[in-house]
Tab-separated table of C-alpha atoms in Angstrom:
chain	number	residue	atom	x	y	z
A	1	MET	CA	-172.140	-21.717	114.056
A	2	ALA	CA	-172.289	-18.015	113.230
A	3	THR	CA	-169.672	-16.650	110.894
A	4	PRO	CA	-168.536	-13.080	110.227
A	5	ALA	CA	-169.657	-11.289	107.103
A	6	GLN	CA	-167.665	-9.678	104.316
A	7	HIS	CA	-168.829	-6.076	104.412
A	8	SER	CA	-169.080	-3.803	101.401
A	9	LEU	CA	-168.699	-0.117	102.222
A	10	ARG	CA	-167.847	2.663	99.810
A	11	SER	CA	-164.865	4.816	100.713
A	12	SER	CA	-167.215	7.794	100.726
A	13	GLN	CA	-169.080	6.191	103.623
A	14	LEU	CA	-166.005	6.166	105.864
A	15	VAL	CA	-164.501	8.987	107.874
A	16	ALA	CA	-161.411	9.303	110.050
A	17	PHE	CA	-162.021	7.972	113.559
A	18	ASP	CA	-160.825	10.413	116.199
A	19	ASN	CA	-161.687	8.532	119.398
A	20	VAL	CA	-158.470	6.502	119.382
A	21	ALA	CA	-156.529	6.671	122.654
A	22	ALA	CA	-153.599	4.579	121.434
A	23	GLY	CA	-152.516	2.211	118.677
A	24	HIS	CA	-151.814	2.668	114.975
A	25	ASP	CA	-153.033	5.447	112.704
A	26	GLY	CA	-155.517	4.938	109.894
A	27	VAL	CA	-158.593	3.810	111.849
A	28	LEU	CA	-161.861	4.754	110.092
A	29	ALA	CA	-165.514	4.847	111.087
A	30	ASP	CA	-168.850	4.696	109.307
A	31	LYS	CA	-170.697	7.998	109.020
A	32	HIS	CA	-172.989	7.122	111.921
A	33	GLY	CA	-170.081	6.297	114.219
A	34	SER	CA	-171.484	2.920	115.240
A	35	MET	CA	-168.723	0.873	113.586
A	36	ILE	CA	-164.991	1.313	113.225
A	37	VAL	CA	-162.758	-0.021	110.467
A	38	LYS	CA	-159.335	-0.996	111.759
A	39	PRO	CA	-156.558	-1.829	109.269
A	40	CYS	CA	-154.779	-4.962	110.430
A	41	LYS	CA	-152.775	-7.988	109.425
A	42	PHE	CA	-154.234	-11.420	108.721
A	43	ALA	CA	-153.228	-12.735	112.152
A	44	GLU	CA	-155.686	-10.406	113.873
A	45	ILE	CA	-158.401	-11.168	111.321
A	46	ASP	CA	-157.913	-14.886	111.922
A	47	PHE	CA	-158.169	-14.441	115.678
A	48	TYR	CA	-161.403	-12.480	115.447
A	49	LYS	CA	-162.870	-15.120	113.129
A	50	SER	CA	-161.856	-17.841	115.569
A	51	THR	CA	-163.785	-16.199	118.401
A	52	PHE	CA	-167.015	-17.639	116.990
A	53	GLU	CA	-165.668	-21.042	118.027
A	54	HIS	CA	-165.066	-19.678	121.543
A	55	PRO	CA	-168.369	-17.907	122.293
A	56	ASP	CA	-167.533	-17.176	125.936
A	57	ILE	CA	-165.032	-14.522	124.834
A	58	LEU	CA	-167.635	-12.533	122.889
A	59	ALA	CA	-168.872	-10.668	125.971
A	60	HIS	CA	-165.334	-9.418	126.611
A	61	ILE	CA	-164.419	-8.056	123.168
A	62	PRO	CA	-165.999	-5.554	120.755
A	63	THR	CA	-168.603	-7.068	118.453
A	64	PHE	CA	-166.913	-8.328	115.285
A	65	PHE	CA	-168.985	-7.649	112.151
A	66	GLY	CA	-166.567	-9.016	109.564
A	67	THR	CA	-163.765	-7.929	107.262
A	68	LEU	CA	-163.354	-5.148	104.735
A	69	ALA	CA	-161.058	-4.681	101.739
A	70	LEU	CA	-159.484	-1.218	101.814
A	71	SER	CA	-158.901	-1.085	98.078
A	72	SER	CA	-160.499	-2.512	94.959
A	73	PRO	CA	-159.231	-5.740	93.331
A	74	GLN	CA	-157.977	-3.670	90.380
A	75	GLU	CA	-155.971	-1.406	92.684
A	76	ARG	CA	-154.462	-4.369	94.502
A	77	GLN	CA	-153.497	-6.101	91.249
A	78	ALA	CA	-151.934	-2.930	89.865
A	79	ARG	CA	-149.944	-2.409	93.043
A	80	GLN	CA	-148.720	-6.007	93.028
A	81	GLU	CA	-147.600	-5.680	89.405
A	82	LEU	CA	-145.855	-2.410	90.166
A	83	GLN	CA	-144.055	-3.912	93.149
A	84	ALA	CA	-142.935	-6.824	90.993
A	85	TRP	CA	-141.344	-4.619	88.322
A	86	VAL	CA	-140.231	-1.572	90.276
A	87	ALA	CA	-138.539	-2.865	93.395
A	88	PRO	CA	-135.431	-2.241	95.473
A	89	THR	CA	-132.344	-3.856	94.016
A	90	ASP	CA	-130.790	-6.721	95.915
A	91	ARG	CA	-127.296	-5.341	96.271
A	92	SER	CA	-125.746	-8.733	96.920
A	93	SER	CA	-126.838	-10.173	93.588
A	94	HIS	CA	-128.063	-7.122	91.580
A	95	ARG	CA	-131.407	-8.809	90.937
A	96	THR	CA	-134.744	-7.038	91.239
A	97	SER	CA	-137.391	-8.507	93.499
A	98	LYS	CA	-139.248	-9.907	90.495
A	99	HIS	CA	-136.628	-12.624	90.358
A	100	LEU	CA	-135.900	-12.918	94.069
A	101	GLU	CA	-136.922	-15.858	96.169
A	102	PRO	CA	-138.924	-15.130	99.323
A	103	PRO	CA	-136.711	-14.009	102.217
A	104	THR	CA	-135.689	-16.523	104.810
A	105	LEU	CA	-136.897	-16.198	108.417
A	106	ALA	CA	-133.502	-14.866	109.453
A	107	GLU	CA	-133.569	-12.231	106.689
A	108	ALA	CA	-137.079	-11.163	107.639
A	109	GLN	CA	-136.143	-10.864	111.306
A	110	GLN	CA	-133.076	-8.806	110.458
A	111	ALA	CA	-135.195	-6.453	108.335
A	112	TRP	CA	-137.725	-5.720	111.094
A	113	ALA	CA	-138.222	-2.069	112.033
A	114	PRO	CA	-140.625	-0.543	114.580
A	115	SER	CA	-143.775	1.120	113.247
A	116	ASN	CA	-143.948	3.584	116.150
A	117	GLY	CA	-147.717	3.668	115.943
A	118	GLY	CA	-147.800	4.670	112.265
A	119	LYS	CA	-150.284	3.469	109.707
A	120	ILE	CA	-150.085	-0.260	108.965
A	121	THR	CA	-149.368	-1.213	105.351
A	122	THR	CA	-152.258	-3.529	104.566
A	123	ASP	CA	-155.299	-3.874	102.329
A	124	SER	CA	-157.328	-5.682	104.981
A	125	ALA	CA	-159.370	-4.398	107.871
A	126	ILE	CA	-161.743	-5.644	110.519
A	127	VAL	CA	-165.121	-4.038	111.113
A	128	LEU	CA	-165.859	-3.715	114.821
A	129	GLU	CA	-168.427	-2.212	117.112
A	130	ASN	CA	-167.493	1.302	118.180
A	131	VAL	CA	-167.503	0.764	121.918
A	132	ALA	CA	-167.585	4.531	122.528
A	133	ALA	CA	-170.707	5.106	120.404
A	134	GLY	CA	-173.732	6.535	122.176
A	135	TYR	CA	-171.872	8.386	124.906
A	136	LYS	CA	-172.264	12.151	125.074
A	137	LYS	CA	-168.603	12.718	126.006
A	138	PRO	CA	-166.774	9.373	126.188
A	139	ASN	CA	-163.619	9.231	128.268
A	140	ILE	CA	-161.265	6.613	126.841
A	141	LEU	CA	-158.309	4.801	128.383
A	142	ASP	CA	-156.076	2.179	126.729
A	143	VAL	CA	-154.123	-0.015	129.162
A	144	LYS	CA	-151.603	-2.344	127.536
A	145	LEU	CA	-151.318	-5.698	129.280
A	146	GLY	CA	-148.369	-7.969	129.932
A	147	SER	CA	-144.845	-7.907	131.290
A	148	ARG	CA	-143.779	-9.672	128.106
A	149	LEU	CA	-145.010	-7.818	125.022
A	150	TRP	CA	-143.733	-9.978	122.158
A	151	ALA	CA	-145.031	-13.210	120.665
A	152	ASP	CA	-142.977	-16.326	119.996
A	153	ASP	CA	-142.433	-15.408	116.334
A	154	ALA	CA	-141.017	-11.952	117.101
A	155	PRO	CA	-137.513	-11.300	115.702
A	156	PRO	CA	-134.656	-10.653	118.169
A	157	ALA	CA	-134.582	-6.926	117.432
A	158	LYS	CA	-138.257	-6.574	118.286
A	159	ARG	CA	-137.885	-8.642	121.441
A	160	ALA	CA	-135.002	-6.484	122.616
A	161	ARG	CA	-136.860	-3.242	121.920
A	162	LEU	CA	-140.064	-4.320	123.659
A	163	ASP	CA	-138.157	-5.747	126.625
A	164	LYS	CA	-136.443	-2.374	126.961
A	165	VAL	CA	-139.791	-0.552	126.887
A	166	ALA	CA	-141.237	-2.951	129.464
A	167	GLY	CA	-138.225	-2.567	131.731
A	168	GLU	CA	-138.387	1.236	131.624
A	169	THR	CA	-142.127	1.417	132.351
A	170	THR	CA	-144.686	-0.201	134.629
A	171	SER	CA	-145.141	-3.064	132.138
A	172	LYS	CA	-142.376	-5.223	133.597
A	173	PRO	CA	-143.179	-4.978	137.316
A	174	LEU	CA	-146.969	-4.556	137.153
A	175	GLY	CA	-147.936	-6.270	133.898
A	176	TYR	CA	-149.659	-3.157	132.535
A	177	ARG	CA	-149.038	0.427	131.489
A	178	ILE	CA	-151.129	3.339	130.319
A	179	ALA	CA	-150.822	3.320	126.527
A	180	GLY	CA	-153.009	6.328	125.815
A	181	MET	CA	-155.884	8.349	127.149
A	182	LYS	CA	-158.483	10.880	126.026
A	183	THR	CA	-160.688	12.754	128.492
A	184	TRP	CA	-163.257	15.518	128.228
A	185	GLN	CA	-162.204	18.496	130.325
A	186	GLY	CA	-165.462	20.447	130.468
A	187	LYS	CA	-167.017	23.415	128.675
A	188	GLU	CA	-164.710	25.993	130.203
A	189	ALA	CA	-161.450	24.075	129.747
A	190	ILE	CA	-160.734	25.397	126.257
A	191	LYS	CA	-160.557	28.930	127.661
A	192	HIS	CA	-157.981	28.085	130.305
A	193	HIS	CA	-155.852	25.209	129.002
A	194	VAL	CA	-153.674	25.316	125.895
A	195	ASP	CA	-153.451	21.516	125.719
A	196	VAL	CA	-157.206	21.073	125.271
A	197	SER	CA	-158.668	20.682	121.767
A	198	LEU	CA	-161.532	22.740	120.387
A	199	ASP	CA	-164.019	20.031	121.374
A	200	GLY	CA	-162.846	20.176	124.992
A	201	TYR	CA	-160.763	16.981	124.970
A	202	LYS	CA	-157.277	16.444	126.302
A	203	THR	CA	-155.266	13.662	124.653
A	204	TYR	CA	-152.481	11.841	126.453
A	205	SER	CA	-149.902	10.119	124.244
A	206	LYS	CA	-148.092	6.863	124.886
A	207	GLU	CA	-145.192	8.882	126.290
A	208	TYR	CA	-147.460	10.081	129.075
A	209	GLY	CA	-148.002	6.530	130.292
A	210	ARG	CA	-144.358	5.564	129.937
A	211	LYS	CA	-143.178	8.134	132.473
A	212	PHE	CA	-144.938	6.473	135.407
A	213	THR	CA	-143.368	4.159	137.976
A	214	ILE	CA	-145.035	1.653	140.282
A	215	ASP	CA	-145.253	4.461	142.858
A	216	THR	CA	-146.784	7.091	140.569
A	217	VAL	CA	-148.979	5.207	138.095
A	218	HIS	CA	-152.022	5.906	140.262
A	219	VAL	CA	-151.742	9.547	139.140
A	220	GLY	CA	-152.642	8.580	135.574
A	221	PHE	CA	-155.774	6.722	136.681
A	222	GLU	CA	-156.775	9.620	138.941
A	223	GLU	CA	-156.404	11.927	135.950
A	224	TYR	CA	-158.710	9.655	133.997
A	225	PHE	CA	-161.434	9.228	136.595
A	226	PHE	CA	-161.553	12.373	138.718
A	227	ASN	CA	-162.449	15.542	136.812
A	228	ASP	CA	-164.408	18.217	138.674
A	229	GLY	CA	-164.161	20.560	135.687
A	230	ALA	CA	-166.263	18.147	133.620
A	231	GLY	CA	-168.652	17.472	136.480
A	232	VAL	CA	-167.251	14.006	137.253
A	233	ILE	CA	-166.994	14.551	140.991
A	234	ARG	CA	-165.488	11.914	143.255
A	235	ARG	CA	-168.845	10.439	144.219
A	236	LEU	CA	-169.719	9.751	140.569
A	237	ALA	CA	-166.205	8.640	139.681
A	238	LYS	CA	-166.157	6.070	142.461
A	239	ARG	CA	-169.462	4.616	141.291
A	240	VAL	CA	-167.905	4.166	137.855
A	241	ILE	CA	-164.731	2.637	139.322
A	242	ARG	CA	-166.734	0.076	141.322
A	243	ARG	CA	-168.412	-1.072	138.139
A	244	PHE	CA	-165.090	-1.334	136.323
A	245	VAL	CA	-163.722	-3.452	139.179
A	246	ALA	CA	-166.704	-5.804	138.882
A	247	ASP	CA	-166.275	-6.066	135.107
A	248	LEU	CA	-162.522	-6.654	135.419
A	249	LYS	CA	-163.166	-9.501	137.839
A	250	ASP	CA	-165.563	-11.018	135.305
A	251	THR	CA	-162.891	-10.727	132.606
A	252	MET	CA	-160.267	-12.231	134.904
A	253	ASP	CA	-162.584	-15.119	135.766
A	254	TYR	CA	-163.110	-15.829	132.065
A	255	LEU	CA	-159.397	-15.699	131.192
A	256	SER	CA	-158.482	-17.928	134.134
A	257	LYS	CA	-160.589	-20.686	132.527
A	258	GLU	CA	-159.343	-20.147	128.950
A	259	GLU	CA	-156.086	-21.175	127.322
A	260	THR	CA	-154.816	-18.295	125.230
A	261	ARG	CA	-151.792	-16.089	124.726
A	262	MET	CA	-152.547	-12.416	124.071
A	263	TYR	CA	-149.282	-10.535	123.691
A	264	SER	CA	-149.618	-6.722	123.601
A	265	ALA	CA	-153.387	-6.893	124.024
A	266	SER	CA	-155.083	-4.022	125.833
A	267	LEU	CA	-157.978	-3.194	128.094
A	268	LEU	CA	-160.163	-0.460	126.618
A	269	PHE	CA	-162.008	1.580	129.265
A	270	VAL	CA	-164.871	3.894	128.266
A	271	TYR	CA	-167.212	5.850	130.518
A	272	GLU	CA	-169.470	8.882	130.251
A	273	GLY	CA	-167.219	11.880	130.877
A	274	GLU	CA	-169.889	14.581	131.103
A	275	GLY	CA	-170.954	14.793	134.736
A	276	GLU	CA	-174.600	15.737	134.180
A	277	ALA	CA	-175.060	13.015	131.545
A	278	LEU	CA	-173.401	10.479	133.854
A	279	GLU	CA	-175.654	11.412	136.782
A	280	LYS	CA	-178.705	11.188	134.524
A	281	ALA	CA	-177.610	7.760	133.234
A	282	PHE	CA	-177.361	6.396	136.775
A	283	GLN	CA	-180.857	7.709	137.550
A	284	GLU	CA	-182.335	6.262	134.350
A	285	GLU	CA	-180.771	2.897	135.042
A	286	LYS	CA	-182.190	2.885	138.567
A	287	GLU	CA	-185.653	3.657	137.210
A	288	LEU	CA	-185.415	0.916	134.582
A	289	ILE	CA	-184.451	-1.632	137.211
A	290	ARG	CA	-187.368	-0.532	139.395
A	291	MET	CA	-189.825	-0.840	136.513
A	292	ARG	CA	-188.553	-4.304	135.589
A	293	LYS	CA	-188.906	-5.432	139.191
A	294	GLU	CA	-192.516	-4.260	139.248
A	295	MET	CA	-193.207	-6.025	135.949
A	296	ARG	CA	-191.898	-9.296	137.361
A	297	GLN	CA	-194.039	-8.911	140.450
A	298	VAL	CA	-197.135	-8.312	138.316
A	299	GLU	CA	-196.353	-11.356	136.204
A	300	GLU	CA	-195.848	-13.571	139.243
A	301	GLN	CA	-199.248	-12.569	140.599
A	302	ALA	CA	-201.073	-12.970	137.267
A	303	PRO	CA	-203.062	-16.181	136.588
A	304	ARG	CA	-201.173	-18.721	134.494
A	305	THR	CA	-202.522	-21.139	131.909
A	306	PRO	CA	-201.984	-24.884	132.423
A	307	ASN	CA	-199.471	-24.854	129.579
A	308	GLU	CA	-197.444	-22.100	131.287
A	309	GLU	CA	-197.576	-24.037	134.559
A	310	THR	CA	-196.144	-27.065	132.734
A	311	ASN	CA	-193.235	-25.498	130.935
A	312	GLY	CA	-192.544	-22.638	133.349
A	313	THR	CA	-191.458	-20.340	130.501
A	314	SER	CA	-191.509	-16.654	131.407
A	315	ARG	CA	-192.202	-13.993	128.810
A	316	LEU	CA	-190.232	-11.397	130.721
A	317	MET	CA	-186.478	-11.109	130.476
A	318	GLU	CA	-184.690	-12.680	133.463
A	319	ALA	CA	-181.115	-11.831	132.521
A	320	ALA	CA	-179.224	-9.869	135.153
A	321	LEU	CA	-178.056	-6.360	134.339
A	322	HIS	CA	-174.869	-6.389	132.297
A	323	ARG	CA	-172.928	-3.412	133.569
A	324	GLY	CA	-171.594	-1.273	130.784
A	325	ALA	CA	-173.391	-3.202	128.051
A	326	GLY	CA	-174.932	-0.014	126.727
A	327	LEU	CA	-177.491	-1.367	124.280
A	328	VAL	CA	-178.960	-4.581	125.624
A	329	GLN	CA	-181.421	-6.269	123.341
A	330	ALA	CA	-182.511	-9.125	125.559
A	331	ARG	CA	-185.283	-11.216	124.126
A	332	GLU	CA	-186.675	-14.417	125.541
A	333	GLN	CA	-189.178	-16.350	123.458
A	334	ALA	CA	-191.993	-18.499	124.816
A	335	PRO	CA	-192.321	-21.292	122.236
A	336	GLN	CA	-195.640	-23.092	121.908
A	337	GLN	CA	-195.453	-26.717	122.943
A	338	ASP	CA	-197.507	-29.723	121.993
A	339	SER	CA	-198.944	-32.258	124.449
A	340	GLU	CA	-195.676	-34.209	124.458
A	341	GLY	CA	-193.521	-31.214	125.247
A	342	GLY	CA	-192.187	-30.731	121.716
A	343	THR	CA	-191.837	-27.285	120.179
A	344	VAL	CA	-194.521	-26.330	117.678
A	345	ASP	CA	-193.504	-24.153	114.723
A	346	ASP	CA	-196.543	-22.097	113.730
A	347	GLY	CA	-194.771	-20.678	110.679
A	348	GLU	CA	-194.658	-17.188	112.123
A	349	GLU	CA	-191.677	-15.291	113.427
A	350	ASP	CA	-191.186	-15.346	117.199
A	351	GLU	CA	-192.708	-12.439	119.025
A	352	GLU	CA	-190.278	-9.800	120.170
A	353	VAL	CA	-191.039	-9.678	123.874
A	354	GLU	CA	-188.852	-6.973	125.294
A	355	GLU	CA	-186.176	-4.580	124.173
A	356	ILE	CA	-184.414	-2.354	126.676
A	357	VAL	CA	-181.951	0.393	125.877
A	358	TRP	CA	-179.734	0.763	128.914
A	359	PRO	CA	-178.215	4.205	129.506
A	360	LYS	CA	-174.550	4.567	128.668
A	361	ILE	CA	-172.441	4.556	131.828
A	362	GLN	CA	-169.263	2.545	131.267
A	363	VAL	CA	-167.852	-0.432	129.411
A	364	ILE	CA	-164.568	-2.316	129.274
A	365	LYS	CA	-163.325	-4.608	126.495
A	366	LEU	CA	-160.230	-6.578	125.573
A	367	ILE	CA	-158.767	-5.283	122.284
A	368	ASP	CA	-155.720	-5.575	119.998
A	369	PHE	CA	-155.224	-9.205	119.003
A	370	ALA	CA	-152.466	-8.952	116.408
A	371	HIS	CA	-150.411	-11.354	118.520
A	372	ALA	CA	-153.134	-13.472	120.086
A	373	SER	CA	-153.787	-17.178	119.711
A	374	TRP	CA	-155.562	-20.108	121.327
A	375	THR	CA	-153.110	-22.421	123.082
A	376	PRO	CA	-154.766	-25.690	124.131
A	377	GLY	CA	-152.845	-27.401	126.899
A	378	ALA	CA	-150.744	-24.341	127.779
A	379	GLY	CA	-152.917	-23.151	130.640
A	380	PRO	CA	-154.260	-19.626	131.302
A	381	ASP	CA	-152.392	-16.537	130.153
A	382	GLU	CA	-150.667	-15.489	133.383
A	383	ASN	CA	-148.871	-12.731	131.523
A	384	VAL	CA	-152.207	-10.967	130.961
A	385	LEU	CA	-153.835	-12.059	134.219
A	386	HIS	CA	-150.946	-10.576	136.213
A	387	GLY	CA	-151.673	-7.174	134.675
A	388	ILE	CA	-155.433	-7.366	135.240
A	389	ARG	CA	-154.963	-8.318	138.893
A	390	ASN	CA	-152.752	-5.290	139.420
A	391	VAL	CA	-155.195	-2.949	137.658
A	392	ILE	CA	-157.946	-4.217	139.976
A	393	CYS	CA	-155.668	-3.695	142.965
A	394	LEU	CA	-154.973	-0.090	141.961
A	395	LEU	CA	-158.655	0.712	141.342
A	396	GLU	CA	-159.614	-0.733	144.726
A	397	LYS	CA	-157.016	1.521	146.340
A	398	LEU	CA	-158.600	4.510	144.613
A	399	LEU	CA	-161.922	3.501	146.126
A	400	ASP	CA	-160.409	3.260	149.619
A	401	ARG	CA	-159.075	6.811	149.502
A	402	ASP	CA	-161.183	9.465	151.229
A	403	SER	CA	-163.800	6.825	152.037
């Protein structure tokens, strides 16, 4: 079984990551932008590590490369020693924390306070694939899933706060809400709109998504998908939406067969937000599919050796197109076989048969697993599935308009 690696990156190799639509501050990226470093608690690290025991989920989440320490061992030791000697005084007993026993569950729950999206206090981070890498102008949407947003171990104060948020937004009735969004507005937008950054992007905060009701939430998705100023005309946008619907149905099918609980998880949408680049990507993909079809036809007509007739192994990739996969490195090996059908190891590395770089069009992933767990015997996560069904329903309504 594959296991994640412990990565070693110098702080000088990391830069602030600015393609975050929602979530906590402090996310970093490598200098090439292919990986992100997300500070997190051990619960999320443990969940990502556990995904290697549940390989079917891997297609639905960002690639997990391993963990990263955000500070050196010496820094962590010094901080621990400092916290032990210089600590808030316990007013009830006038003892410093060096002599205090660990807090009880009730004390910890009473001390809970919301982070409000600030930077998490932690020395640990996960290293993930940057799902938005490779796009010319990625448009990013974070949709938080679930009518219930808190896990079983959440303190009463947190439960009350999150229930209030859910009740005042689309989370409670629909099982989802827009948590954040970032869209490219086009080359001319910076001249005409004060809320557009110097790179032409408009960022929508979590407050933007919280204002919607079940009757108006479609406006937020229309804002995300339809953008004539950036060249994403309705014809192109609807092609992207159809692919998202297909991918969401795949995700829903997977989750309906799995037993998990993913409180406050999100769907991360990314698509090419520059109209010309998006049109070109569709054309390139069409040409790649045509070329692969011709290659298969040539192979089927070519003479085959007796050994190939026996084992029926094809040297050409037969995997169907994975929409939104971006970089697909699909390799199928044709192992040599002996007269009894056993595999022969000739001591050489397998030949790399085919490598295809699919153009970047769109991708969707499940993210944010700080409160996720596997729950054998509990059945599928209807809290999350309810939200995904309603997102699909809304997107299909967008497709029906003006059709």
